[in-house]
Amino acid sequence: MLAACLLLCAGILYYAWLSFFNRDAGLVRYPLAAAVILVLSVLVVVGLGFIGMVISLLTFRPLRLFDNMVNITVSLLYPVVLWFGQRLRIAQDKIQSSFVEVNNQLVRARRQGRSIPPHRLLVLLPHCLQDSECPRRITVDAGNCVRCGCCPVGDLLALGERMGVHLRIASGGTLAREVVKSLRPEAIVAVACERDLTSGILDCNKLPVLGVTNYRPHGPCHNTRIELAAVEKAIKFFV
Ligand code: SF4
Ligand code: SF4
């Protein structure tokens, strides 16, 4: 992120220097200068957000003043970071996993010492946790699961009941967004792969989301697994 910030600043300043001091630029130089100042102002906000994020991660303290700036920074710089990663041949999964980890640490720093009633927490599970041979339509109603023990869904449902939280199984981002819209939770524990977690966290922007990554021993989107203790720990953190 820091590299992305510095590169963008350097590029804009270089462009400004070329256009503003170019003798042939004429009157065009003034709107150009205004545009450059505007973009630089956004970059200052992004820079402050970056500093706020690093301080928060290092000290494990919430910095409320910087919260909005951190959110803007993460949303704006994430695509640039992905682009950088591709150029440096860093696997996308690795960057997304790092993104989820940074997000989780920021959420823990911001929410420490604050709890919410269990019914205000939503646990979102992906449909790929279900055994691929299972005929039960659990995305329509999780109650259709008979908890046979062939996949982690039964244990997760039992955990949700024990903790008194809302638990839903979504077959995609659209359904997940609908559930969030209808239940209006105060916080979310989301289980998914790195890619889905990243887009979900970016979607929810202002809602605190703790992400738990699934395992994919049989490849993506098929009979995935989850560490039950990690989900329980994330639920306990909020409630
Ligand atoms: S626990 Fe059994 S019934 Fe429930 S979703 Fe998994 S395979 Fe289907
Ligand atoms: S592996 Fe990821 S993309 Fe595939 S279904 Fe599971 S959560 Fe969704």
Coordinates of C-alpha atoms and ligand atoms in Angstrom, one line a residue:
M1 CA 0.0 0.0 0.0
L2 CA 2.8 2.3 0.9
A3 CA 4.5 1.6 -2.4
A4 CA 1.2 2.3 -4.3
C5 CA 0.8 5.6 -2.4
L6 CA 4.3 6.8 -3.2
L7 CA 4.1 5.7 -6.8
L8 CA 0.8 7.5 -7.4
C9 CA 2.2 10.7 -5.8
A10 CA 5.4 10.6 -7.8
G11 CA 3.4 10.0 -11.0
I12 CA 1.1 12.9 -10.4
L13 CA 3.8 15.3 -9.4
Y14 CA 5.8 14.4 -12.5
Y15 CA 2.8 14.9 -14.7
A16 CA 2.0 18.2 -13.0
W17 CA 5.6 19.4 -13.4
L18 CA 5.5 18.5 -17.1
S19 CA 2.2 20.2 -17.8
F20 CA 2.5 23.2 -15.6
F21 CA 6.0 24.3 -16.7
N22 CA 5.5 23.4 -20.3
R23 CA 5.7 26.6 -22.3
D24 CA 3.1 25.4 -24.8
A25 CA 0.5 24.5 -22.2
G26 CA -1.1 28.0 -22.3
L27 CA -4.3 28.4 -20.2
V28 CA -4.9 24.6 -20.0
R29 CA -2.3 24.6 -17.3
Y30 CA -4.7 26.1 -14.7
P31 CA -7.5 23.5 -14.9
L32 CA -4.7 20.9 -15.0
A33 CA -3.2 22.3 -11.9
A34 CA -6.6 22.3 -10.2
A35 CA -7.1 18.6 -11.1
V36 CA -3.7 17.7 -9.8
I37 CA -4.3 19.5 -6.5
L38 CA -7.6 17.6 -6.2
V39 CA -6.0 14.3 -6.8
L40 CA -3.2 15.1 -4.4
S41 CA -5.7 16.1 -1.7
V42 CA -7.3 12.6 -2.1
L43 CA -3.8 11.1 -1.8
V44 CA -3.2 13.1 1.4
V45 CA -6.4 11.5 2.9
V46 CA -5.2 8.1 1.7
G47 CA -1.7 8.7 3.2
L48 CA -3.3 9.7 6.6
G49 CA -5.5 6.6 6.4
F50 CA -2.5 4.5 5.8
I51 CA -0.6 6.0 8.8
G52 CA -3.7 5.6 11.0
M53 CA -4.0 1.9 9.9
V54 CA -0.3 1.2 10.7
I55 CA -0.5 2.9 14.1
S56 CA -3.7 1.0 14.9
L57 CA -2.2 -2.3 13.9
L58 CA 1.1 -1.7 15.8
T59 CA -0.5 -0.4 19.0
F60 CA -3.7 -2.5 18.8
R61 CA -5.7 0.6 19.7
P62 CA -8.7 2.1 17.9
L63 CA -8.0 5.5 16.3
R64 CA -11.6 6.7 15.8
L65 CA -10.4 9.9 14.0
F66 CA -8.8 7.9 11.3
D67 CA -11.6 5.3 10.9
N68 CA -13.2 6.8 7.8
M69 CA -9.8 7.6 6.2
V70 CA -8.7 4.0 6.8
N71 CA -11.8 2.7 5.1
I72 CA -11.3 5.0 2.1
T73 CA -7.6 4.0 1.9
V74 CA -8.3 0.3 1.9
S75 CA -11.1 0.6 -0.8
L76 CA -9.0 2.9 -3.1
L77 CA -5.7 1.2 -2.8
Y78 CA -6.8 -2.4 -2.8
P79 CA -7.0 -2.7 -6.6
V80 CA -3.6 -1.0 -6.9
V81 CA -2.1 -3.4 -4.4
L82 CA -3.5 -6.3 -6.4
W83 CA -2.0 -4.9 -9.6
F84 CA 1.4 -4.4 -7.9
G85 CA 1.2 -8.0 -6.6
Q86 CA 0.7 -9.3 -10.1
R87 CA 3.7 -7.4 -11.3
L88 CA 5.8 -8.8 -8.5
R89 CA 4.4 -12.3 -9.1
I90 CA 2.8 -12.5 -5.6
A91 CA -0.1 -15.0 -5.7
Q92 CA -3.5 -13.2 -5.5
D93 CA -4.6 -15.6 -2.7
K94 CA -1.6 -14.5 -0.6
I95 CA -2.5 -10.8 -0.9
Q96 CA -6.2 -11.5 -0.2
S97 CA -5.3 -13.6 2.8
S98 CA -3.1 -10.8 4.1
F99 CA -6.0 -8.3 3.4
V100 CA -8.3 -10.5 5.5
E101 CA -5.7 -10.7 8.3
V102 CA -5.2 -6.9 8.3
N103 CA -9.0 -6.4 8.3
N104 CA -9.4 -8.8 11.2
Q105 CA -6.7 -7.1 13.3
L106 CA -8.3 -3.7 12.6
V107 CA -11.7 -4.9 13.6
R108 CA -10.3 -6.5 16.8
A109 CA -8.5 -3.2 17.7
R110 CA -11.6 -1.1 17.0
R111 CA -14.1 -3.3 18.8
Q112 CA -12.1 -4.5 21.8
G113 CA -14.0 -4.1 25.1
R114 CA -17.3 -3.7 23.2
S115 CA -19.8 -6.5 22.9
I116 CA -23.1 -6.9 21.1
P117 CA -26.1 -9.1 22.0
P118 CA -25.9 -12.5 20.2
H119 CA -29.0 -11.8 18.1
R120 CA -27.3 -8.8 16.5
L121 CA -24.5 -11.0 15.1
L122 CA -24.8 -12.7 11.8
V123 CA -22.6 -15.8 10.9
L124 CA -22.5 -16.2 7.1
L125 CA -21.4 -19.5 5.7
P126 CA -20.7 -20.5 2.0
H127 CA -22.6 -23.3 0.4
C128 CA -19.3 -25.0 -0.6
L129 CA -19.1 -26.4 3.0
Q130 CA -22.0 -28.7 2.3
D131 CA -21.2 -32.2 1.2
S132 CA -21.6 -32.3 -2.6
E133 CA -23.6 -35.5 -2.4
C134 CA -26.1 -34.1 0.1
P135 CA -29.6 -33.6 -1.3
R136 CA -30.7 -31.2 1.4
R137 CA -31.5 -27.7 0.3
I138 CA -29.8 -25.8 3.1
T139 CA -29.4 -22.5 1.3
V140 CA -33.2 -22.2 1.3
D141 CA -33.5 -23.2 4.9
A142 CA -30.6 -24.2 7.1
G143 CA -33.1 -26.3 9.1
N144 CA -33.2 -28.8 6.2
C145 CA -29.8 -30.1 7.4
V146 CA -30.3 -33.3 9.4
R147 CA -26.8 -33.0 10.9
C148 CA -25.6 -36.3 9.7
G149 CA -21.9 -35.4 10.3
C150 CA -20.8 -35.8 6.7
C151 CA -19.8 -32.1 6.5
P152 CA -19.1 -29.2 8.9
V153 CA -22.6 -27.7 8.4
G154 CA -24.3 -29.7 11.2
D155 CA -21.6 -28.7 13.8
L156 CA -21.8 -25.1 12.7
L157 CA -25.6 -25.0 13.0
A158 CA -25.2 -26.5 16.5
L159 CA -22.6 -23.8 17.4
G160 CA -24.9 -21.0 16.1
E161 CA -27.8 -22.3 18.3
R162 CA -25.6 -22.7 21.3
M163 CA -24.3 -19.1 21.0
G164 CA -27.7 -17.7 20.1
V165 CA -26.5 -16.0 16.9
H166 CA -28.1 -15.8 13.4
L167 CA -26.5 -18.2 11.0
R168 CA -27.2 -18.3 7.3
I169 CA -25.8 -20.3 4.4
A170 CA -25.5 -18.2 1.2
S171 CA -24.9 -19.5 -2.3
G172 CA -23.4 -16.2 -3.5
G173 CA -22.7 -12.6 -2.9
T174 CA -26.2 -11.4 -3.9
L175 CA -27.9 -13.7 -1.4
A176 CA -25.4 -12.7 1.3
R177 CA -26.1 -9.0 0.6
E178 CA -29.9 -9.7 0.8
V179 CA -29.5 -11.5 4.2
V180 CA -27.4 -8.6 5.5
K181 CA -30.1 -6.1 4.3
S182 CA -32.9 -8.0 5.9
L183 CA -31.3 -8.9 9.2
R184 CA -29.4 -5.6 9.7
P185 CA -26.7 -7.1 12.0
E186 CA -24.3 -5.0 14.0
A187 CA -21.4 -7.3 13.1
I188 CA -20.7 -10.3 10.9
V189 CA -18.5 -13.4 11.1
A190 CA -18.0 -14.5 7.5
V191 CA -16.6 -17.9 6.4
A192 CA -15.4 -18.1 2.8
C193 CA -12.3 -18.4 0.7
E194 CA -9.8 -15.4 0.5
R195 CA -11.4 -14.0 -2.7
D196 CA -15.0 -14.0 -1.4
L197 CA -14.0 -12.7 2.0
T198 CA -12.1 -9.8 0.5
S199 CA -15.0 -8.7 -1.8
G200 CA -17.5 -9.2 1.1
I201 CA -15.4 -7.2 3.5
L202 CA -15.0 -4.4 0.9
D203 CA -18.8 -4.5 0.3
C204 CA -19.6 -4.1 4.0
N205 CA -17.2 -1.2 4.4
K206 CA -18.7 0.3 7.6
L207 CA -19.9 -3.0 9.2
P208 CA -17.3 -4.9 11.3
V209 CA -16.6 -8.2 9.6
L210 CA -14.3 -10.9 11.0
G211 CA -13.3 -13.3 8.2
V212 CA -12.5 -17.0 8.7
T213 CA -10.9 -18.7 5.7
N214 CA -12.1 -22.1 4.7
Y215 CA -9.8 -25.0 3.6
R216 CA -10.1 -26.5 0.1
P217 CA -8.7 -30.0 0.2
H218 CA -10.7 -31.0 -2.9
G219 CA -10.2 -27.8 -4.8
P220 CA -12.3 -24.6 -4.9
C221 CA -16.0 -24.5 -4.3
H222 CA -16.4 -28.2 -3.5
N223 CA -16.5 -30.0 -0.1
T224 CA -14.6 -27.2 1.6
R225 CA -13.7 -27.4 5.3
I226 CA -13.5 -25.0 8.3
E227 CA -11.8 -25.0 11.7
L228 CA -14.8 -24.9 14.0
A229 CA -12.7 -23.4 16.9
A230 CA -11.8 -20.4 14.7
V231 CA -15.5 -19.6 14.0
E232 CA -16.3 -20.0 17.7
K233 CA -13.5 -17.7 18.6
A234 CA -14.7 -15.0 16.2
I235 CA -18.3 -15.3 17.5
K236 CA -17.1 -15.0 21.1
F237 CA -15.0 -11.9 20.3
F238 CA -18.2 -10.0 19.2
V239 CA -20.6 -11.4 21.8
Ligands
SF4_1 S1 -24.4 -32.3 7.8 FE1 -25.3 -33.9 6.5 S2 -27.4 -33.2 6.1 FE2 -26.3 -31.4 6.9 S3 -25.6 -30.4 5.1 FE3 -23.9 -31.7 5.7 S4 -24.2 -33.6 4.6 FE4 -26.2 -32.4 4.4
SF4_2 S1 -14.6 -21.7 -2.5 FE1 -14.9 -19.5 -2.3 S2 -15.9 -18.9 -4.2 FE2 -16.1 -21.1 -4.1 S3 -18.1 -21.4 -3.2 FE3 -16.6 -21.4 -1.5 S4 -16.5 -19.3 -0.7 FE4 -17.5 -19.3 -2.7

